[in-house]
Short mmCIF file of C-alpha atoms in Angstrom, two decimals:
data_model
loop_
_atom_site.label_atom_id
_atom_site.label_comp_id
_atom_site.label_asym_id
_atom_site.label_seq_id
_atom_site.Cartn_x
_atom_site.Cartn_y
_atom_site.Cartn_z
CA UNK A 1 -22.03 -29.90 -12.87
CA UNK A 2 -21.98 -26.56 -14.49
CA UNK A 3 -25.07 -25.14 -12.55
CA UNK A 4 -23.24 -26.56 -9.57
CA UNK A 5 -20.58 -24.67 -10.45
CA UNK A 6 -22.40 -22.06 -11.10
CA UNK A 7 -24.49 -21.15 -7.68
CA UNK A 8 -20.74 -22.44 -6.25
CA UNK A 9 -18.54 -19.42 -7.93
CA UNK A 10 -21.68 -17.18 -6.83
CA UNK A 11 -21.51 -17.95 -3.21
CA UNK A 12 -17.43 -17.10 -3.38
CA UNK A 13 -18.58 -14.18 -5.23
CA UNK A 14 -20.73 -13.00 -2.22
CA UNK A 15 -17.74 -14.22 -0.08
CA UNK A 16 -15.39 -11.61 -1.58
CA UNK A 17 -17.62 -8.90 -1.85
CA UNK A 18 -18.07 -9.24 2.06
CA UNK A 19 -14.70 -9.86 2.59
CA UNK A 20 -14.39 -6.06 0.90
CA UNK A 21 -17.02 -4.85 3.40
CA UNK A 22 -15.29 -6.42 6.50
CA UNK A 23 -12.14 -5.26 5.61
CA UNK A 24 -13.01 -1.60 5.57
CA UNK A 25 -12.92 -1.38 9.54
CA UNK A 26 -10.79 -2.77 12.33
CA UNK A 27 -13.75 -3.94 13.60
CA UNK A 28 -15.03 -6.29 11.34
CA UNK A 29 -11.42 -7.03 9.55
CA UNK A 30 -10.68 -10.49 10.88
CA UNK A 31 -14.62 -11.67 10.00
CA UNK A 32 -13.47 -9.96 6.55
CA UNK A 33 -10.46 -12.16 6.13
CA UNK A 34 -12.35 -15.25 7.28
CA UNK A 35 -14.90 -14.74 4.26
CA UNK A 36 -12.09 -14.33 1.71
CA UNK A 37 -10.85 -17.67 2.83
CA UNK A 38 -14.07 -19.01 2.70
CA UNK A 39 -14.83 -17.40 -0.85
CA UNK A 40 -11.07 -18.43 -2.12
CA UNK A 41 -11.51 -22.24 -0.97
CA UNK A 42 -14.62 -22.42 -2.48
CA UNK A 43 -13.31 -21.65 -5.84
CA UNK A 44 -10.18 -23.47 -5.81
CA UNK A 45 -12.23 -26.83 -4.81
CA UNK A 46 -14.87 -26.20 -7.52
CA UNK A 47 -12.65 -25.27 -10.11
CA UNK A 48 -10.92 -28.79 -9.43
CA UNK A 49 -14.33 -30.83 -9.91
CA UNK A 50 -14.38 -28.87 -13.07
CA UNK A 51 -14.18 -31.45 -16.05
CA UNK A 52 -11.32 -29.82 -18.03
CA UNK A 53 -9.62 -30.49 -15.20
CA UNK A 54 -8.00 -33.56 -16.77
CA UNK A 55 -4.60 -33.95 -14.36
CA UNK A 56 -3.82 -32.85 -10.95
CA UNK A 57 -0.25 -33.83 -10.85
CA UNK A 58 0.88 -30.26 -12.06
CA UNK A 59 -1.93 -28.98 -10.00
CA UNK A 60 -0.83 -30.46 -6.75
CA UNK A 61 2.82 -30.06 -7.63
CA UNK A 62 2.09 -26.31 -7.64
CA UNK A 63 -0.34 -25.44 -4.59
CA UNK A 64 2.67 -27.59 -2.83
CA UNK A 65 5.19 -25.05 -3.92
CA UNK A 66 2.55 -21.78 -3.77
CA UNK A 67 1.84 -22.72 -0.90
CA UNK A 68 4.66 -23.98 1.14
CA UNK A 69 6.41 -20.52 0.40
CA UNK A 70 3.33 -18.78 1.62
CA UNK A 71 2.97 -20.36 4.46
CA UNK A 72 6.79 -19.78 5.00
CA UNK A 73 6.74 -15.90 4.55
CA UNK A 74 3.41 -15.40 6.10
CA UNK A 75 5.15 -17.22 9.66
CA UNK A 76 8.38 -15.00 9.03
CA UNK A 77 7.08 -11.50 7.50
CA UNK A 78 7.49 -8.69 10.33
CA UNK A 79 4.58 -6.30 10.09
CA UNK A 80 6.92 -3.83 8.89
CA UNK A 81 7.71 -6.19 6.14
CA UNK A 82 4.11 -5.52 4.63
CA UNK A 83 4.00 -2.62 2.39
CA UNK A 84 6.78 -4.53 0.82
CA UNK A 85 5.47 -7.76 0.44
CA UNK A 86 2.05 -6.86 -0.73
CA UNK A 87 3.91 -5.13 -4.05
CA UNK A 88 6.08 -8.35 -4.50
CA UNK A 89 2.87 -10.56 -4.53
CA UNK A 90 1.52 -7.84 -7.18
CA UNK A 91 4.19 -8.53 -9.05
CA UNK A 92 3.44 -12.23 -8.89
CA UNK A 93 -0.58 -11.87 -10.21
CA UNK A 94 0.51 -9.98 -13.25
CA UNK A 95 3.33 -12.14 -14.49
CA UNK A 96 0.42 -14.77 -13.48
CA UNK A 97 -1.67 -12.77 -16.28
CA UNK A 98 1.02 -12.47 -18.62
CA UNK A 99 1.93 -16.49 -18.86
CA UNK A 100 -1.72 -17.59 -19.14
CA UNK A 101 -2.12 -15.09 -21.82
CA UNK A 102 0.53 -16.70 -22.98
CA UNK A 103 -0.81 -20.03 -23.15
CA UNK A 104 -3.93 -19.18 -24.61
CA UNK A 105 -2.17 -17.14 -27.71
CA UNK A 106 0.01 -20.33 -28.73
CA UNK A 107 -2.79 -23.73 -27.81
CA UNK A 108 -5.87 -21.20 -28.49
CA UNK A 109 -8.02 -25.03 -29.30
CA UNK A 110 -7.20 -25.47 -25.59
CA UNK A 111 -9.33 -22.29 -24.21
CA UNK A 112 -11.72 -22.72 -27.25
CA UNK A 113 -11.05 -19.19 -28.54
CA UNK A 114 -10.16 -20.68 -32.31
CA UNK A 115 -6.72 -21.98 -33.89
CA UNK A 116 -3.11 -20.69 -33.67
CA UNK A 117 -3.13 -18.24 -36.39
CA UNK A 118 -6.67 -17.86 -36.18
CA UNK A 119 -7.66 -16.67 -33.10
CA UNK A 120 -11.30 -15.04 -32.40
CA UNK A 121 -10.75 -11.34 -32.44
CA UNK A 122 -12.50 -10.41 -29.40
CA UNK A 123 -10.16 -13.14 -27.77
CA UNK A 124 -6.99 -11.51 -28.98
CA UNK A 125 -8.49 -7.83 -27.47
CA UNK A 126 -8.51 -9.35 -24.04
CA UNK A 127 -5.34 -11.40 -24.18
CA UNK A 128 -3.81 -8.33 -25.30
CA UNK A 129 -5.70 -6.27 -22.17
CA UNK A 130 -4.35 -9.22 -19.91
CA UNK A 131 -1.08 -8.90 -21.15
CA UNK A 132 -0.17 -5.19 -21.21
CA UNK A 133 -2.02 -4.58 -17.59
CA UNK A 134 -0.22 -7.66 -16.28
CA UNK A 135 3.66 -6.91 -17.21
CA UNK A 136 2.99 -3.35 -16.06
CA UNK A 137 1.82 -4.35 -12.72
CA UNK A 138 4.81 -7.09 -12.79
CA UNK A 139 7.75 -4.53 -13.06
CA UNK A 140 6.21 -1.46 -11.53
CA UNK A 141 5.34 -3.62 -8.59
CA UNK A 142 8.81 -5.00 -8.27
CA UNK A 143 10.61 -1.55 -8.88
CA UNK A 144 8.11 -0.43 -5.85
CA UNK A 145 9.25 -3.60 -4.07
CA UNK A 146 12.70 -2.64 -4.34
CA UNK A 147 11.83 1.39 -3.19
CA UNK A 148 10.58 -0.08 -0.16
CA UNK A 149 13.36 -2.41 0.66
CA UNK A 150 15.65 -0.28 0.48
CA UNK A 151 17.42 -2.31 -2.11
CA UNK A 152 17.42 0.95 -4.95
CA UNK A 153 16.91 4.42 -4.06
CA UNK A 154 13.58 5.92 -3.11
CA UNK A 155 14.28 9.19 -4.24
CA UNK A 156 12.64 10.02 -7.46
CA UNK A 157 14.41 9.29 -11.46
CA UNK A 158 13.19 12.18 -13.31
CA UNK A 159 14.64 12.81 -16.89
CA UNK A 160 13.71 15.32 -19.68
CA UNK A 161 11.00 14.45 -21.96
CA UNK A 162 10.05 11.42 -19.46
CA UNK A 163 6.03 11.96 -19.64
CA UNK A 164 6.10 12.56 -23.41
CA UNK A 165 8.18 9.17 -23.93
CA UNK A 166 5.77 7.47 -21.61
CA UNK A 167 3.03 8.93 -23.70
CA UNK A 168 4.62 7.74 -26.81
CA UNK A 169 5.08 4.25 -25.87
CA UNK A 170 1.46 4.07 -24.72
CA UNK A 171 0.49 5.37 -28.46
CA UNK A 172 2.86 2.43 -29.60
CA UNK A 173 1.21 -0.48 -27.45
CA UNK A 174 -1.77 0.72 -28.78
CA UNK A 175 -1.17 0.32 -32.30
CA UNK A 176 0.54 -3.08 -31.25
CA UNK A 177 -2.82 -4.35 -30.08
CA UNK A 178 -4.60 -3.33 -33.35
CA UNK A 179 -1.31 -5.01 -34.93
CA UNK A 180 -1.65 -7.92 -33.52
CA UNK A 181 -5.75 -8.70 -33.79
CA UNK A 182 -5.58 -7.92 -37.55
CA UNK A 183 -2.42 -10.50 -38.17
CA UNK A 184 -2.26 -13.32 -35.39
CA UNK A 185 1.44 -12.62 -35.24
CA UNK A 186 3.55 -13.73 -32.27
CA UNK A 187 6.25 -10.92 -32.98
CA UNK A 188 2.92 -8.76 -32.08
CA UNK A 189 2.52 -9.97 -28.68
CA UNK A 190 6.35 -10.12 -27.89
CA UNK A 191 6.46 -6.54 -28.46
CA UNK A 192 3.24 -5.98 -26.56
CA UNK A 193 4.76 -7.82 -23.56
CA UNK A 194 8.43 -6.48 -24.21
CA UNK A 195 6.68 -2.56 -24.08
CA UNK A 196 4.85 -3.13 -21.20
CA UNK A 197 7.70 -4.50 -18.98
CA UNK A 198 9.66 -1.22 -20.10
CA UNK A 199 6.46 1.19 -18.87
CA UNK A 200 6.07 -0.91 -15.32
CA UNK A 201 9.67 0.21 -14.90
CA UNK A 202 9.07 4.17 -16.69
CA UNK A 203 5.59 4.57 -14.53
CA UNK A 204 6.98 3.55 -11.30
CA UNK A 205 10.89 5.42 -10.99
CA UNK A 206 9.91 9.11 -11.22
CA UNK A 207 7.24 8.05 -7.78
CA UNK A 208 8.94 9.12 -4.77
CA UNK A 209 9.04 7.56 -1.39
CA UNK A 210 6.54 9.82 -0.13
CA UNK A 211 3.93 8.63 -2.42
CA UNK A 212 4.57 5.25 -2.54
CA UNK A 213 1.54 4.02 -0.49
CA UNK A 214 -0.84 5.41 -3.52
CA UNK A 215 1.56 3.51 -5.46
CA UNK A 216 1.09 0.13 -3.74
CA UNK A 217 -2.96 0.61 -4.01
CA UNK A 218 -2.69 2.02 -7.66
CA UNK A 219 -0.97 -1.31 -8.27
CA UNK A 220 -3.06 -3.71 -6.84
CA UNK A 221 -5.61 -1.94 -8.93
CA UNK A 222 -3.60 -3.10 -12.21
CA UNK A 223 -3.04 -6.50 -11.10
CA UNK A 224 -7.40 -7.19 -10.10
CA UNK A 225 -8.11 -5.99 -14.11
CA UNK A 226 -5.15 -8.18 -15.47
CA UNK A 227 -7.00 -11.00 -14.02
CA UNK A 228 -9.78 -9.63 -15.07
CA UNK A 229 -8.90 -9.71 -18.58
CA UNK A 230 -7.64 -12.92 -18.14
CA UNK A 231 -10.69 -14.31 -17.02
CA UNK A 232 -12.61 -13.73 -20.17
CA UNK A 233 -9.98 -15.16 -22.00
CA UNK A 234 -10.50 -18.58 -19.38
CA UNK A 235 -14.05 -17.83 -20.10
CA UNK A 236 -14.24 -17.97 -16.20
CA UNK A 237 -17.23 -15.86 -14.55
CA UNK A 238 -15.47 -15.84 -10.86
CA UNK A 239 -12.18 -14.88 -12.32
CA UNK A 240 -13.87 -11.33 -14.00
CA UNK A 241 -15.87 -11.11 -10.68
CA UNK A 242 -12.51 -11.18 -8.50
CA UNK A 243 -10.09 -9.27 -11.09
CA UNK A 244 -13.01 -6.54 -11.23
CA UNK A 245 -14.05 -6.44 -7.53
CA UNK A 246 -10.19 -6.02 -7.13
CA UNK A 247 -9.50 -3.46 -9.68
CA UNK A 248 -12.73 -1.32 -8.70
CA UNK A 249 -11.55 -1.47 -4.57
CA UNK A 250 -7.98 -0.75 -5.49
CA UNK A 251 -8.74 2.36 -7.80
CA UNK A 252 -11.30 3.61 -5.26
CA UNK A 253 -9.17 3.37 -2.36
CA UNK A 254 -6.40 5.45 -4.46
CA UNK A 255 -8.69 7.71 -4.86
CA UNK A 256 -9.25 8.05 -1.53
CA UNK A 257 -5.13 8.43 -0.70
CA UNK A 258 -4.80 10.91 -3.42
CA UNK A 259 -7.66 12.89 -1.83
CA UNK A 260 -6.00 12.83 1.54
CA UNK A 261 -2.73 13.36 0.15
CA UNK A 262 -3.74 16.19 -1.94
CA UNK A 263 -2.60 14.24 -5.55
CA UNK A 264 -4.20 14.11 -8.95
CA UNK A 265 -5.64 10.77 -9.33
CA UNK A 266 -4.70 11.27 -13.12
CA UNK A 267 -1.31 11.35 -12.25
CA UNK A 268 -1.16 8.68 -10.80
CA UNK A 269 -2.99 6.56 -13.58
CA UNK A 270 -0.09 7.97 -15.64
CA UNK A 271 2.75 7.80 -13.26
CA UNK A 272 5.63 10.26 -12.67
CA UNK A 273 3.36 12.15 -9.81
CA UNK A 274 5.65 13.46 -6.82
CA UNK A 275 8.65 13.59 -8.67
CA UNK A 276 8.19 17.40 -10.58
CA UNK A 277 8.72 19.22 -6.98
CA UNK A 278 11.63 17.10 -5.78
CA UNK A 279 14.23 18.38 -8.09
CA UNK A 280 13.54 21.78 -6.52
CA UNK A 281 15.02 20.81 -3.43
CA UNK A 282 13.47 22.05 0.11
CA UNK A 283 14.64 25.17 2.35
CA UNK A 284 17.98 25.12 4.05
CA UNK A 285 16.62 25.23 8.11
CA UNK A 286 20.12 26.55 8.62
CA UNK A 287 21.95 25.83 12.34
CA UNK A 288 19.32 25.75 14.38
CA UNK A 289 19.09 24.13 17.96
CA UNK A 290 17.28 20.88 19.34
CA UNK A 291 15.37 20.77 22.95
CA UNK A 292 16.30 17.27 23.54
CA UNK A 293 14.70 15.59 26.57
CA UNK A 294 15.09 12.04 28.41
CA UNK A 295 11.93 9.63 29.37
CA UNK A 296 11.78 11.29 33.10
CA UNK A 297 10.98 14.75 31.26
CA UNK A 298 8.49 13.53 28.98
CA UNK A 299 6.96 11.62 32.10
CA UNK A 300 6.48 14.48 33.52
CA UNK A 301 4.94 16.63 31.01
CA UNK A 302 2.39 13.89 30.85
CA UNK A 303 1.48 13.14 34.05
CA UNK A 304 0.42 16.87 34.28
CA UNK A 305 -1.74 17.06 31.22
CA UNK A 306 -5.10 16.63 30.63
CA UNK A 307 -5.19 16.04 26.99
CA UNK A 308 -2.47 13.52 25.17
CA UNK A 309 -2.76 12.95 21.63
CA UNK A 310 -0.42 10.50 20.62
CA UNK A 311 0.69 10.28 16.51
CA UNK A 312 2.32 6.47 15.57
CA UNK A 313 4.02 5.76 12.78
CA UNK A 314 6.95 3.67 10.80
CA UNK A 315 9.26 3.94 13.52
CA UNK A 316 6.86 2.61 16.28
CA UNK A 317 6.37 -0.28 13.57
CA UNK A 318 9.69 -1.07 13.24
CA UNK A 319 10.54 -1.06 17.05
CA UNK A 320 7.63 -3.14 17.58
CA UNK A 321 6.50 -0.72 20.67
CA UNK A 322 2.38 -0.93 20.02
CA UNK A 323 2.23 -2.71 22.91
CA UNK A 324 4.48 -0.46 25.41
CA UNK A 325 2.80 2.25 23.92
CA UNK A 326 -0.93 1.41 25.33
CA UNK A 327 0.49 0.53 28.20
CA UNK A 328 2.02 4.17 28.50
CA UNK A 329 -1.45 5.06 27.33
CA UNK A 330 -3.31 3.52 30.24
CA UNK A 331 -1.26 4.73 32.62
CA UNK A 332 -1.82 8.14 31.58
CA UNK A 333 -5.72 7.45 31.44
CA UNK A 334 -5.34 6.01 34.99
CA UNK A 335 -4.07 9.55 35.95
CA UNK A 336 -6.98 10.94 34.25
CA UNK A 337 -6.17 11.98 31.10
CA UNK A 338 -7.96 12.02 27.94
CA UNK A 339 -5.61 10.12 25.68
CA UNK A 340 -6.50 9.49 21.64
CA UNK A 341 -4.49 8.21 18.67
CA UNK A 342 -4.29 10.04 15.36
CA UNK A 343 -3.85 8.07 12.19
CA UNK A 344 -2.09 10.03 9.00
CA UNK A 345 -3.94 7.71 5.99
CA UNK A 346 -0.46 6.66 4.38
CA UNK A 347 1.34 6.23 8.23
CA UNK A 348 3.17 3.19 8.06
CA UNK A 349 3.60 3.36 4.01
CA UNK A 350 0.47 1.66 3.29
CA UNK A 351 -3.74 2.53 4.73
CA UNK A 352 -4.16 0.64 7.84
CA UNK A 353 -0.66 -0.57 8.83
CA UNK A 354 -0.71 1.62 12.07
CA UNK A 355 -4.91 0.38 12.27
CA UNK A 356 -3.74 -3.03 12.61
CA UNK A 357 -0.98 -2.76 14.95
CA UNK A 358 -2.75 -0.80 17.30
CA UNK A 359 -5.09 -3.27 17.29
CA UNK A 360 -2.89 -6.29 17.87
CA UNK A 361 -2.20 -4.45 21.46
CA UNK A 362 -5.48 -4.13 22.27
CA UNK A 363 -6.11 -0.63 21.52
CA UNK A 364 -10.09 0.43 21.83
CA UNK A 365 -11.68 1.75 18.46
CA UNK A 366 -12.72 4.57 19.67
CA UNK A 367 -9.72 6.00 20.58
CA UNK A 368 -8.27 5.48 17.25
CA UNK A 369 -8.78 8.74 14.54
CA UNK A 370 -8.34 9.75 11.52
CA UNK A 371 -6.99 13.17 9.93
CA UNK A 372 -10.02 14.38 9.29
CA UNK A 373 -11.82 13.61 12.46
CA UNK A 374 -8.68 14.90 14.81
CA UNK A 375 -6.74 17.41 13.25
CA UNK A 376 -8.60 20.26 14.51
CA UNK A 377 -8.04 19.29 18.49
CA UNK A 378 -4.23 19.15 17.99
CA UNK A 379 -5.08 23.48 19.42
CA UNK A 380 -6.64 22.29 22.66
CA UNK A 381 -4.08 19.35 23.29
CA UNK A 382 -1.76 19.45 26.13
CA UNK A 383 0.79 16.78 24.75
CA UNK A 384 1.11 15.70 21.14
CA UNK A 385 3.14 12.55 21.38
CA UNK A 386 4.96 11.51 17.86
CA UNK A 387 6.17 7.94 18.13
CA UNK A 388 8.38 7.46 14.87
CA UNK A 389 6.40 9.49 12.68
CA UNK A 390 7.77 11.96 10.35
CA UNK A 391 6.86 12.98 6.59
CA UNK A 392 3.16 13.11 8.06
CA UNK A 393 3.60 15.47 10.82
CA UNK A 394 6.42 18.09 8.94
CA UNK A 395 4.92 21.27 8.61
CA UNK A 396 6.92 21.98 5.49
CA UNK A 397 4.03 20.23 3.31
CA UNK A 398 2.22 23.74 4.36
CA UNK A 399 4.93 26.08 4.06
CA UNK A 400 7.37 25.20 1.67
CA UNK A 401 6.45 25.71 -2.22
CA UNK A 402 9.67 23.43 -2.87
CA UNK A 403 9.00 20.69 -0.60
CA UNK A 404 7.93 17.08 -2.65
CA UNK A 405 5.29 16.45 0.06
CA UNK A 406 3.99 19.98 -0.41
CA UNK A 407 0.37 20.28 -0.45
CA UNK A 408 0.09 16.69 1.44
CA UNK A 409 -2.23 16.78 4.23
CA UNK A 410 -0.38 16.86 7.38
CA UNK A 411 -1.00 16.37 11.00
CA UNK A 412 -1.48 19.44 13.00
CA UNK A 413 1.11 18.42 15.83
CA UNK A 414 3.16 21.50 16.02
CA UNK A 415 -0.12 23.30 17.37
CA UNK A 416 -0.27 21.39 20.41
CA UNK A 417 1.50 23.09 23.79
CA UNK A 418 3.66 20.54 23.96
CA UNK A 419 5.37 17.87 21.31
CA UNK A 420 6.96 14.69 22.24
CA UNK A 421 9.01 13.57 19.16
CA UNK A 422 10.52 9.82 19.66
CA UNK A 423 13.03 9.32 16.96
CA UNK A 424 15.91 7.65 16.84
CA UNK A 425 17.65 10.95 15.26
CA UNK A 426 16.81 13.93 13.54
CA UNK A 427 17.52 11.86 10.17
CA UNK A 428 15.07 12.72 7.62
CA UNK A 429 11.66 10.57 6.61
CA UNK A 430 11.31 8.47 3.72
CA UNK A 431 10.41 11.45 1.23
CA UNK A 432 13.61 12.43 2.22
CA UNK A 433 12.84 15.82 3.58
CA UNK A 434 14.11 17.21 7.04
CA UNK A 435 11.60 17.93 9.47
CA UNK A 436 11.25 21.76 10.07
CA UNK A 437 9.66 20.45 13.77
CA UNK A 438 12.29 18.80 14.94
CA UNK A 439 13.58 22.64 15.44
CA UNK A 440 10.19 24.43 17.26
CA UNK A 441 10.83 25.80 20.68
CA UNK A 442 7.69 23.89 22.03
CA UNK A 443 8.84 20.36 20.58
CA UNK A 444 11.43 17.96 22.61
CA UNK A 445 12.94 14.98 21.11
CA UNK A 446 13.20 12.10 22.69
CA UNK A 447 16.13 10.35 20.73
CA UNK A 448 16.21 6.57 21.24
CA UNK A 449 14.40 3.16 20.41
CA UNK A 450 10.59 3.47 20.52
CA UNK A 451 10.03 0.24 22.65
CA UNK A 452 12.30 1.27 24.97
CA UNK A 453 11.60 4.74 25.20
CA UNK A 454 7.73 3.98 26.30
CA UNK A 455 8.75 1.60 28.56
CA UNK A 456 11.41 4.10 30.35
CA UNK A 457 8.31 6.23 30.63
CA UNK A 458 5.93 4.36 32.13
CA UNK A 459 8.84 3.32 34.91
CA UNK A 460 9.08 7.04 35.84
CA UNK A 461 5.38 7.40 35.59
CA UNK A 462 5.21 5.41 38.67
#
């Protein structure tokens, strides 16, 4: 049975790790998630057959539960729902971490890892790991889950002497750990637990809403090494496969963010990044006028240009208008003109929200960019259309010192002849900054509901 188990937890090993690779392109994402559900079945049935398993009452009782609210939220979620919901199930994996560690510190004979009292010491390292990592993904991922609902303010908590108290309390787990491996003591790993709740929360409330998206992929690095950790203390070789494959992806794909938001990855391995330049405030734009236009203007602005470059983001999400939008987008192609999408890397408030809804309407690959491959063209378009986008097109992360999102990689729309900007009003984005384009003599708003806006325009594009 073990060898069978074995070559089993290997081939859901290989699963994953294509699941990764599938994953990292529209193309190939739905083949991704169909080897992830391949590689997770295959584990949970194996592990079953295992022969600790000695009950499945509790076992059954619980995938019943697990998975009758899954299937619940995964039917009901909106797609603008997700940013949110992938921090909440964060949340869930490390207080996941934190319990087993739990269990293993108080019936050690069960896990084999010595007696209560008398744990192996390499046993108590990794519990500890498991623990800390695990209650700091639990409450930073709920604090983020509660930025992104709207439920507390996104706007950053700064204090004096913040990053030196953070630093502190690090020291202090630290000496916790080496407290608790040289006594056995439970008041040890109460502590431990107690102190890492309190930095989840510290880490998390100086990130503003801006940032938030490095955030979410910081923290689904924490929760793949708290399962990590856990694994060894399980003594289960798929668990420190999946916690590590997890971990790795999630830290590399921060990386990544932070690159194309211009961030120190440090920083945000510490937490507190994007909150220093916030209390500085941004420049008063002062009473300046809006060129505000209806759907028969921007219709015909676009039938006449050659070049359309259109920019999605939250709001196009939230009105649900992918689909009106490529139809607006055939139109114009019908009329002959060359019509591409640009992607921002955090648009939508987490990588490959507006990826995925353009491809739910049918949207061809290869009209879909990224910064990096499109920015540069924004000179030579005709039309820059902005479809609820905001923070990622405001030029003030270029010009203004005092900005929060200065120094974040923006799209080049204001160089276009001509901006479209559909917003519902000139309300600021989520970083909380007002957009200094909203205000350029070649941009005109379109104020309304996405959806309906594209729709009004393809009627008076015929």
């Amino acid at each position: 049975m073990e060898t069978f188990a074995a070559l089993a937890y290997l081939v859901a090993a290989v699963c994953f790790i294509l699941a990764l690779r599938g994953l990292s392109s529209p193309e190939t994402a739905r083949a991704g998630n169909i080897y992830g559900i391949a590689g997770m079945a295959i584990a949970v049935f194996v592990t079953l057959l295992l022969p600790v398993v000695s009950s499945y009452l509790l076992i059954i009782f619980g995938v019943a539960i697990g998975g009758g609210i899954g299937t619940v939220i995964a039917r009901r979620i909106a797609m603008t729902a997700l940013p949110q919901l992938v921090a909440a199930f964060h949340s869930l994996v490390g207080l996941a971490a934190v319990f087993v560690a739990m269990a293993a510190f108080y019936e050690p004979e069960a896990y084999q890892i010595g007696t209560y009292g008398s744990i192996y010491t390499g046993s108590l390292i990794e519990m500890s790991i498991g623990i800390a990592i695990g209650a700091i993904t639990f409450t930073g991922s709920v604090v983020a889950f509660l930025k992104l609902q709207g439920l507390i303010s996104g706007k950053p908590v700064v204090f004096p002497f913040q990053h030196p108290l953070n630093a502190a309390l690090g020291i202090l787990l630290v000496l916790l750990v080496f407290w608790l491996v040289a006594s056995n003591a439970s008041g040890a790993l109460w502590l431990i637990t107690l102190l890492a709740f309190a930095l989840g929360v510290l880490i998390i409330i100086p990130i503003g809403g801006a940032d938030m998206p490095v955030v979410i992929s910081m923290l689904n690095s924490y929760s793949g090494w708290a399962a990590c950790g856990i694994g060894f203390t399980l003594q289960n070789n798929l668990l420190i496969i999946v916690g590590a494959l997890v971990g790795s992806s999630g830290a590399i794909l921060s990386y990544i963010m932070c690159k194309g938001m211009n961030r120190s990855f440090f920083n945000v391995l510490l937490g507190g990044f994007g909150g220093e330049t916030t209390a500085a405030g941004t420049r008063d734009l002062g009473d300046r006028s809006v060129r505000s236009g209806s759907a028969e203007d921007a219709a015909f602005i676009m039938k006449n240009a050659a070049d359309v470059i259109i920019v999605p983001g939250y709001g196009m999400a939230v009105a649900q208008a992918q689909h009106a939008l490529r139809e607006m987008a055939d139109k114009l192609k019908a009329e002959g003109a060359k019509v591409r999408y640009a992607i921002h890397p955090v648009a939508g408030r987490m990588p490959g929200h507006m990826n995925v809804l353009l491809a739910e309407a049918n949207v061809p690959y290869d009209e879909v960019f990224e910064l990096e491959e499109i920015n540069r063209d924004f000179a030579q378009a005709d039309v820059a259309f902005v479809i609820g986008a905001n923070d990622v097109t405001n030029p003030a992360a270029k010009t203004d010192p005092a900005s929060p999102i200065y120094g974040m990689p923006v799209l080049d729309v204001d160089k276009a002849k001509t901006t479209l900007f559909v917003k519902r009003s000139l309300g600021s984005g989520y970083a909380g900054v007002e957009n200094e384009l909203f205000y350029s003599p070649n941009t005109m708003m379109l104020f309304g509901d996405a959806k309906k806006m594209c729709e009004e325009i393809v009627k008076s594009m015929d």
